[in-house]
Coordinates of C-alpha atoms and ligand atoms in Angstrom, one line a residue:
M270 CA -13.8 -28.2 12.4
S271 CA -16.2 -27.9 15.3
R272 CA -19.3 -25.9 14.8
S273 CA -20.7 -26.0 18.3
A274 CA -23.8 -23.9 18.9
H275 CA -23.4 -20.8 21.1
P276 CA -25.9 -18.3 22.4
A277 CA -26.8 -16.1 19.5
G278 CA -25.6 -12.5 19.7
P279 CA -27.7 -9.4 19.0
R280 CA -29.5 -9.4 15.7
H281 CA -29.8 -6.5 13.3
A282 CA -33.4 -6.2 14.4
D283 CA -32.3 -5.2 17.9
V284 CA -31.4 -1.7 18.8
L285 CA -28.0 -1.2 17.2
P286 CA -25.1 0.2 19.1
E287 CA -23.0 3.0 17.6
G288 CA -20.9 2.1 14.6
H289 CA -20.0 2.6 11.0
Y290 CA -22.4 0.2 9.5
T291 CA -25.8 0.7 7.8
A292 CA -27.9 -2.4 7.2
P293 CA -26.7 -6.0 6.9
P294 CA -25.9 -7.0 3.3
A295 CA -28.7 -8.8 1.5
D296 CA -26.7 -12.0 1.1
L297 CA -24.0 -12.8 3.6
N298 CA -22.6 -15.5 1.4
A299 CA -22.0 -13.1 -1.6
L300 CA -18.5 -11.9 -2.2
D301 CA -18.4 -8.4 -3.6
P302 CA -15.9 -8.3 -6.5
R303 CA -15.0 -4.7 -5.6
V304 CA -13.1 -5.9 -2.4
W305 CA -12.0 -9.4 -3.3
A306 CA -9.0 -10.5 -5.4
R307 CA -9.9 -11.4 -9.0
T308 CA -9.9 -15.2 -8.8
V309 CA -11.8 -15.5 -5.5
V310 CA -15.1 -17.4 -5.8
R311 CA -17.5 -19.2 -3.5
D312 CA -17.8 -22.8 -4.9
D313 CA -21.1 -24.7 -5.2
D314 CA -20.4 -26.4 -1.8
G315 CA -20.1 -23.0 -0.1
V316 CA -16.4 -23.0 0.4
V317 CA -14.4 -20.1 -1.0
S318 CA -11.5 -20.6 -3.3
V319 CA -8.8 -18.5 -4.8
G320 CA -6.5 -19.3 -7.7
G321 CA -8.2 -22.7 -7.9
L322 CA -7.5 -23.7 -4.2
T323 CA -10.0 -23.7 -1.4
V324 CA -9.4 -21.8 1.8
R325 CA -9.8 -25.1 3.7
E326 CA -6.9 -26.6 1.7
L327 CA -4.8 -23.4 2.2
A328 CA -5.5 -23.3 6.0
E329 CA -4.7 -27.0 6.3
E330 CA -1.4 -26.7 4.5
F331 CA -0.1 -23.3 5.6
G332 CA -2.0 -22.7 8.9
T333 CA -3.7 -19.5 10.0
P334 CA -3.4 -16.6 10.1
A335 CA -2.0 -16.3 6.6
Y336 CA -2.0 -13.7 3.9
I337 CA -3.2 -15.3 0.7
L338 CA -2.1 -13.4 -2.4
D339 CA -3.6 -13.9 -5.9
E340 CA -0.6 -13.7 -8.3
D341 CA -2.7 -13.4 -11.4
D342 CA -4.5 -10.4 -9.9
F343 CA -1.1 -8.8 -8.9
R344 CA 0.3 -9.3 -12.4
S345 CA -2.8 -8.1 -14.2
R346 CA -2.8 -4.9 -12.1
C347 CA 0.8 -4.3 -12.9
R348 CA 0.0 -4.7 -16.6
A349 CA -3.0 -2.4 -16.3
W350 CA -0.9 0.4 -14.9
R351 CA 1.9 -0.2 -17.3
E352 CA -0.4 -0.2 -20.4
A353 CA -2.5 2.7 -19.1
F354 CA 0.6 5.0 -18.7
G355 CA 2.3 3.8 -21.9
A356 CA 5.8 4.4 -23.2
D357 CA 5.9 8.1 -22.2
A358 CA 5.6 7.4 -18.5
D359 CA 7.1 5.2 -15.8
V360 CA 5.2 3.3 -13.1
F361 CA 7.2 2.9 -9.9
Y362 CA 5.6 0.4 -7.5
A363 CA 5.9 1.7 -3.9
G364 CA 7.7 -1.2 -2.2
K365 CA 6.7 -0.1 1.3
A366 CA 3.2 -1.4 0.6
F367 CA 4.5 -5.0 0.4
L368 CA 7.9 -6.1 -0.7
S369 CA 9.4 -9.6 -1.1
L370 CA 11.8 -11.3 -3.6
A371 CA 8.9 -12.8 -5.6
V372 CA 7.1 -9.5 -5.8
V373 CA 10.2 -7.8 -7.1
R374 CA 10.6 -10.5 -9.8
W375 CA 6.9 -10.1 -10.8
L376 CA 7.4 -6.3 -11.1
H377 CA 10.5 -6.8 -13.2
E378 CA 8.8 -9.2 -15.5
E379 CA 5.8 -6.9 -15.9
G380 CA 7.9 -3.9 -16.7
L381 CA 7.4 -1.8 -13.6
N382 CA 10.0 0.2 -11.7
L383 CA 10.4 0.2 -7.9
D384 CA 10.4 2.7 -5.1
V385 CA 12.4 1.8 -2.0
C386 CA 12.8 3.9 1.1
S387 CA 15.3 2.1 3.3
G388 CA 18.5 0.0 3.0
G389 CA 16.4 -3.1 3.7
E390 CA 14.0 -2.5 0.8
L391 CA 17.0 -1.6 -1.4
A392 CA 18.7 -4.9 -0.4
T393 CA 15.6 -6.9 -1.2
A394 CA 15.2 -5.2 -4.6
L395 CA 18.8 -5.8 -5.6
A396 CA 18.8 -9.4 -4.3
A397 CA 15.8 -10.2 -6.5
G398 CA 17.6 -8.9 -9.5
M399 CA 15.8 -5.6 -10.1
P400 CA 18.1 -3.5 -12.3
A401 CA 19.5 -0.6 -10.2
E402 CA 18.6 1.9 -12.9
R403 CA 14.9 1.0 -12.4
I404 CA 15.0 1.7 -8.6
A405 CA 14.3 5.0 -6.9
L406 CA 15.4 5.8 -3.3
H407 CA 13.0 7.9 -1.1
G408 CA 13.1 8.9 2.5
N409 CA 13.3 12.0 4.7
N410 CA 16.3 10.7 6.7
K411 CA 18.4 8.5 4.5
S412 CA 21.6 7.5 6.2
N413 CA 25.1 8.0 4.6
E414 CA 25.3 4.2 4.3
E415 CA 22.0 3.9 2.5
I416 CA 23.0 6.7 0.1
Q417 CA 26.4 5.2 -0.5
R418 CA 24.9 1.8 -1.3
A419 CA 22.4 3.3 -3.7
V420 CA 24.9 5.4 -5.5
E421 CA 27.4 2.5 -5.7
A422 CA 24.7 0.2 -7.1
G423 CA 23.9 2.8 -9.8
I424 CA 20.4 3.5 -8.6
G425 CA 18.2 5.2 -11.2
R426 CA 17.1 8.2 -9.0
I427 CA 17.4 9.5 -5.5
V428 CA 14.6 11.7 -4.4
L429 CA 16.1 14.5 -2.4
D430 CA 14.2 15.5 0.7
S431 CA 16.3 18.2 2.5
F432 CA 19.1 20.7 2.1
Q433 CA 21.5 18.5 4.2
E434 CA 20.7 15.6 1.9
I435 CA 21.6 17.5 -1.2
A436 CA 25.1 18.1 0.3
R437 CA 25.4 14.5 1.5
V438 CA 24.4 12.8 -1.8
A439 CA 26.6 15.3 -3.8
H440 CA 29.6 14.5 -1.5
I441 CA 29.1 10.7 -1.7
A442 CA 28.6 10.7 -5.5
Q443 CA 31.6 12.9 -5.9
R444 CA 33.8 10.6 -3.8
L445 CA 32.6 7.6 -5.8
G446 CA 33.3 9.5 -9.1
K447 CA 29.6 9.3 -10.2
R448 CA 27.0 11.7 -11.4
Q449 CA 23.8 10.7 -9.6
P450 CA 20.4 11.5 -11.2
V451 CA 18.2 13.1 -8.5
L452 CA 14.7 14.6 -8.2
I453 CA 13.7 17.1 -5.6
R454 CA 10.6 16.3 -3.5
V455 CA 8.5 19.4 -3.0
T456 CA 5.5 20.0 -0.8
V457 CA 2.8 21.8 -2.9
G458 CA 0.5 22.8 0.0
V459 CA -2.1 20.2 -0.9
E460 CA -2.9 17.1 1.1
A461 CA -5.4 14.6 -0.2
H462 CA -7.0 11.7 1.7
T463 CA -9.9 9.7 0.4
H464 CA -12.6 12.0 -1.1
E465 CA -11.2 15.4 -0.3
F466 CA -8.1 17.4 -0.4
I467 CA -7.1 20.4 1.7
A468 CA -5.1 23.1 0.1
T469 CA -3.8 25.0 3.1
A470 CA -0.9 24.6 5.6
H471 CA 0.2 21.1 4.6
E472 CA 3.7 22.2 4.3
D473 CA 3.7 21.5 8.0
Q474 CA 5.1 18.0 7.7
K475 CA 8.4 16.2 7.7
F476 CA 8.5 15.3 4.0
G477 CA 9.8 17.5 1.1
L478 CA 10.8 21.1 0.6
P479 CA 7.9 23.6 0.5
L480 CA 7.3 25.5 -2.7
A481 CA 5.8 28.3 -0.7
G482 CA 8.5 30.6 0.7
G483 CA 11.0 29.5 -1.9
Q484 CA 12.8 26.5 -0.2
A485 CA 12.1 24.3 -3.2
A486 CA 13.6 26.9 -5.6
E487 CA 16.6 27.3 -3.3
A488 CA 17.0 23.5 -3.3
V489 CA 17.1 23.6 -7.1
R490 CA 19.9 26.2 -7.0
R491 CA 21.9 24.1 -4.6
V492 CA 21.5 20.9 -6.6
L493 CA 22.6 22.7 -9.8
R494 CA 25.8 23.9 -8.2
H495 CA 27.0 20.3 -7.7
E496 CA 28.7 18.6 -10.6
S497 CA 28.1 15.2 -9.1
L498 CA 24.3 15.6 -9.2
E499 CA 22.1 15.5 -12.3
L500 CA 18.7 17.2 -11.6
T501 CA 16.2 15.3 -13.7
G502 CA 12.9 16.5 -12.2
I503 CA 10.5 17.4 -9.5
H504 CA 8.6 15.0 -7.3
S505 CA 5.3 15.5 -5.3
H506 CA 3.3 13.0 -3.3
I507 CA 0.1 14.4 -1.8
G508 CA -1.4 11.7 0.3
S509 CA -3.0 8.2 0.3
Q510 CA -6.3 6.4 -0.5
I511 CA -7.3 9.2 -2.9
F512 CA -10.3 8.7 -5.2
D513 CA -10.4 11.8 -7.4
T514 CA -7.7 13.7 -9.3
S515 CA -8.5 17.2 -8.1
G516 CA -5.6 17.2 -5.6
F517 CA -3.3 16.0 -8.3
E518 CA -4.5 18.8 -10.5
V519 CA -3.5 21.4 -8.0
A520 CA -0.2 19.6 -7.4
A521 CA 0.6 19.4 -11.1
H522 CA -0.2 23.1 -11.5
R523 CA 2.2 24.1 -8.8
V524 CA 5.0 21.7 -9.8
V525 CA 4.8 22.9 -13.4
G526 CA 4.9 26.5 -12.0
L527 CA 8.2 25.5 -10.4
L528 CA 9.5 24.0 -13.7
R529 CA 8.7 27.3 -15.4
E530 CA 10.6 29.3 -12.7
I531 CA 13.5 26.9 -13.2
R532 CA 13.5 27.5 -16.9
D533 CA 13.3 31.3 -16.4
E534 CA 16.0 31.4 -13.8
H535 CA 18.4 28.7 -15.0
G536 CA 17.5 28.3 -18.7
A537 CA 16.9 24.6 -18.2
E538 CA 13.8 22.5 -18.8
L539 CA 13.8 19.5 -16.5
P540 CA 12.8 16.3 -18.3
E541 CA 10.8 14.6 -15.5
I542 CA 7.8 15.1 -13.2
D543 CA 6.8 12.6 -10.6
L544 CA 3.3 12.9 -9.1
G545 CA 3.7 10.2 -6.5
G546 CA 1.2 7.6 -5.4
G547 CA -1.8 7.4 -3.2
L548 CA -4.5 6.1 -5.5
G549 CA -7.3 4.5 -3.5
I550 CA -8.7 1.0 -3.5
A551 CA -12.0 -0.5 -2.3
Y552 CA -11.8 -1.6 1.3
T553 CA -15.6 -1.8 1.5
P554 CA -18.2 -1.9 -1.3
E555 CA -18.9 1.8 -0.7
D556 CA -15.4 2.8 -1.9
D557 CA -15.3 3.6 -5.6
P558 CA -11.8 3.7 -7.0
R559 CA -11.0 4.7 -10.5
E560 CA -9.3 2.4 -13.0
P561 CA -5.7 2.9 -14.0
H562 CA -6.6 4.0 -17.6
E563 CA -8.9 6.7 -16.3
I564 CA -6.2 7.9 -13.8
A565 CA -3.6 7.9 -16.6
K566 CA -5.8 9.8 -18.9
S567 CA -6.6 12.5 -16.3
L568 CA -3.0 12.9 -15.1
G569 CA -1.7 13.0 -18.7
E570 CA -4.2 15.7 -19.7
I571 CA -3.6 17.7 -16.6
V572 CA 0.2 17.7 -17.1
T573 CA -0.1 18.4 -20.8
R574 CA -2.4 21.3 -20.3
E575 CA -0.3 22.9 -17.5
C576 CA 2.9 22.6 -19.6
E577 CA 1.2 24.0 -22.6
S578 CA 0.0 27.0 -20.7
A579 CA 3.5 27.5 -19.2
G580 CA 5.1 27.2 -22.6
L581 CA 7.1 24.1 -21.6
S582 CA 7.6 20.9 -23.4
V583 CA 5.8 18.0 -21.7
P584 CA 8.2 16.2 -19.3
R585 CA 8.2 12.4 -18.8
L586 CA 5.6 11.5 -16.1
S587 CA 6.1 9.0 -13.3
V588 CA 3.6 7.7 -10.8
E589 CA 4.1 5.6 -7.7
P590 CA 1.1 3.4 -6.9
G591 CA 1.6 0.9 -4.0
R592 CA -1.7 0.2 -2.4
A593 CA -3.6 0.3 -5.8
I594 CA -1.5 -2.6 -7.1
V595 CA -1.0 -4.9 -4.2
G596 CA -3.9 -3.9 -1.8
P597 CA -6.8 -5.7 -3.5
T598 CA -4.7 -8.8 -4.4
A599 CA -4.6 -10.4 -0.9
F600 CA -6.8 -11.4 2.0
T601 CA -6.0 -12.5 5.5
L602 CA -7.3 -15.9 6.4
Y603 CA -8.0 -16.4 10.1
E604 CA -9.6 -19.1 12.3
V605 CA -12.3 -18.1 14.7
G606 CA -11.4 -18.9 18.4
T607 CA -13.6 -17.6 21.1
V608 CA -17.1 -16.1 20.4
K609 CA -18.5 -13.7 23.0
P610 CA -22.0 -12.3 22.6
L611 CA -22.5 -9.2 24.6
E612 CA -26.2 -8.7 25.1
G613 CA -27.6 -5.5 23.6
L614 CA -24.2 -4.7 22.1
R615 CA -22.6 -7.1 19.6
T616 CA -20.8 -10.4 19.4
Y617 CA -17.0 -10.4 19.7
L618 CA -15.4 -12.9 17.4
S619 CA -11.7 -13.5 18.3
V620 CA -9.4 -14.6 15.6
D621 CA -5.9 -16.1 15.8
G622 CA -4.1 -12.9 14.7
G623 CA -5.0 -9.2 15.1
M624 CA -3.1 -5.9 15.4
S625 CA 0.2 -7.7 14.8
D626 CA -0.9 -8.7 11.2
N627 CA -3.2 -5.7 10.5
I628 CA -2.4 -2.5 12.5
R629 CA -4.4 -0.3 10.1
T630 CA -7.7 -0.5 12.0
A631 CA -6.0 0.6 15.2
L632 CA -3.7 3.1 13.5
Y633 CA -6.0 4.8 11.1
D634 CA -9.5 3.6 12.1
A635 CA -9.4 1.8 8.7
E636 CA -12.6 0.0 7.6
Y637 CA -12.6 -3.5 6.4
T638 CA -15.2 -6.2 5.6
V639 CA -15.0 -9.8 6.6
S640 CA -16.7 -13.0 5.4
L641 CA -17.2 -16.5 6.6
V642 CA -15.3 -18.5 3.9
S643 CA -15.0 -22.1 5.1
R644 CA -18.7 -22.7 4.4
A645 CA -21.8 -20.9 3.4
S646 CA -24.4 -20.2 6.0
E647 CA -28.1 -19.4 5.9
A648 CA -28.1 -18.1 9.5
E649 CA -29.3 -14.6 10.0
P650 CA -26.9 -11.7 10.2
M651 CA -25.2 -11.1 13.6
L652 CA -23.7 -7.7 14.4
S653 CA -20.1 -8.6 15.1
R654 CA -16.7 -7.2 15.9
V655 CA -13.7 -9.2 14.7
V656 CA -10.9 -8.8 17.2
G657 CA -7.4 -10.2 17.6
K658 CA -5.7 -12.1 20.5
H659 CA -3.5 -9.3 21.7
C660 CA -3.4 -7.6 25.1
E661 CA -5.1 -4.4 24.0
S662 CA -8.8 -3.6 23.8
G663 CA -8.0 -1.6 20.7
D664 CA -6.9 -4.8 19.0
I665 CA -9.7 -4.7 16.4
V666 CA -9.5 -6.1 12.9
V667 CA -13.0 -5.3 11.7
R668 CA -14.9 -2.9 13.9
D669 CA -18.4 -3.4 12.5
A670 CA -19.4 -6.4 10.5
F671 CA -22.4 -8.6 10.0
L672 CA -21.5 -12.3 10.0
P673 CA -23.8 -15.3 10.1
A674 CA -25.2 -15.9 13.6
D675 CA -23.9 -19.5 13.6
T676 CA -20.3 -18.4 13.1
A677 CA -18.4 -20.7 15.5
P678 CA -14.9 -21.7 16.8
G679 CA -13.1 -23.4 14.0
D680 CA -14.7 -21.5 11.2
L681 CA -12.5 -19.6 8.8
L682 CA -12.9 -15.9 8.3
A683 CA -11.2 -13.8 5.6
V684 CA -10.6 -10.1 5.5
P685 CA -10.2 -8.9 2.0
A686 CA -7.9 -6.0 0.6
T687 CA -5.1 -6.7 3.1
G688 CA -2.3 -6.8 0.5
A689 CA -1.0 -3.4 1.3
Y690 CA 0.5 -2.1 4.6
C691 CA -0.5 -5.2 6.5
R692 CA 2.4 -7.7 6.2
S693 CA 4.8 -4.7 5.7
M694 CA 3.6 -3.1 9.0
A695 CA 3.3 -6.4 10.9
S696 CA 4.9 -6.6 14.3
N697 CA 5.9 -9.2 16.9
Y698 CA 3.7 -7.7 19.6
N699 CA 3.1 -10.3 22.3
H700 CA 5.8 -12.3 20.6
A701 CA 3.3 -13.1 17.8
L702 CA 4.8 -15.0 14.9
R703 CA 4.3 -12.9 11.8
P704 CA 2.1 -14.8 9.3
P705 CA 3.3 -16.2 5.9
V706 CA 2.4 -14.8 2.5
V707 CA 1.2 -17.5 0.3
A708 CA 0.9 -16.8 -3.5
V709 CA -1.7 -18.8 -5.4
K710 CA -1.9 -19.2 -9.1
D711 CA -3.5 -21.8 -11.4
G712 CA -4.1 -24.3 -8.6
V713 CA -0.6 -24.0 -7.1
A714 CA 0.2 -22.4 -3.8
R715 CA 3.7 -21.2 -3.0
V716 CA 5.0 -19.6 0.2
I717 CA 6.7 -16.4 -0.8
V718 CA 7.4 -15.2 2.8
R719 CA 7.4 -18.0 5.4
R720 CA 5.7 -17.9 8.8
E721 CA 8.0 -16.7 11.6
T722 CA 8.9 -19.4 14.1
E723 CA 9.7 -19.3 17.8
E724 CA 13.2 -20.1 16.8
D725 CA 13.3 -16.9 14.7
L726 CA 12.2 -14.9 17.8
L727 CA 14.8 -16.6 20.1
R728 CA 17.6 -16.2 17.6
L729 CA 17.3 -12.4 17.9
D730 CA 17.3 -12.5 21.7
V731 CA 20.9 -13.2 22.5
G732 CA 20.3 -13.2 26.3
Ligands
PLP155 C1 3.7 5.8 0.3 C2 4.2 6.4 -0.9 C3 3.7 6.0 -2.1 C4 2.7 4.9 -2.3 O1 1.4 5.3 -1.7 P1 0.1 4.4 -2.0 O2 -0.9 5.0 -1.2 O3 0.5 3.0 -1.5 O4 -0.1 4.4 -3.4 C5 4.2 6.6 -3.3 N1 5.2 7.5 -3.2 C6 5.7 8.0 -2.0 C7 6.7 9.0 -2.0 C8 5.2 7.4 -0.9 O5 5.7 7.9 0.3

């Protein structure tokens, strides 16, 4: 790896341009355990390793960019959720965060259930041997083919999202001679993101049936009219990257209100309530997520209290964490290419991937951290922006970062907390080849999703 000197970029002591940063961290070589996967350490020689393998070995064997996933961390997060919620609740991993055959097998072994929201995700789940009764199908526009495959397979639940879908699923189940368990997804008028929730007007979205105005209650009436549907519960999902439970509290209150109306109108107590996913993770050390056992305790207490005050027996609870399980378990490993100091601004460090492997910065203005991982450095902090190699000036991976001033072409950088919504949202923009996902555990690395090849690209292009 070459480490040629280059003109130093602006330092933190210079006038700083606009950005999301505060001061450079005290020690650029330190790896904050809040954002890195559990087995990540910087060894005595300064090289970072994960699962007992160094990033240099991993880059050599698998190339860059690559998503490196800590299997022990993934499995221990599954267990933490499973144990926190206990026998009276179900944990459905949200497959859209990241899904592969290996991931489905780990989930199965660790006793989790699985949410899918397309035919492709369903096919992956079934191909990996997840029992159909432990799978839930979501989506606001499921096709007849997707519904038919799910019902035929004996899927555990379909989460109904519209009046048309009630009729479609009922018709397909009837034709197949099945009685399909279903939940109704409602919008409770609460939307939560990060530290706050907003309790007005968020019925104005494509998902679910609004509680307000009675559409959800009407959906219940319609489902109950169909012999081929078995209504087992109500579902609500209020947002993503949420750090406190106040939004869930309002959601649970409103969902239980609907359960009480259902009992009063139809004389039936539904056995299930699903409060969705959306629990936050630490992308930067400022984020302070709660542990699964704290979340389980709060949600359990909220649902119990609401049911007691409504005079209902407590239904079985489901939750659907995606990001909170897979997000922290992986980092993206990149090699530095060009280094471009802009006087008075910052230094642009280009890596060999970009918005094709992590669209979240461009899409949501997401914040990430980044570290030099192929060696330690005592150089002073340099205000940097880590950018990709795509033809867009918005192709930014980490908007504001401090990296050692001697960071140079050939160095390896790693961006932590990229396990969720990075590989699953990856694209072929600029005919980029989507990176592999490499799982590491106990000193062994295994490709679980291989790198795309130019042959893969050309195979789709039939001329
Ligand atoms: C996206 C989604 C989830 C998972 O969200 P995370 O933020 O990854 O936990 C769970 N349930 C539903 C219905 C979703 O759409």
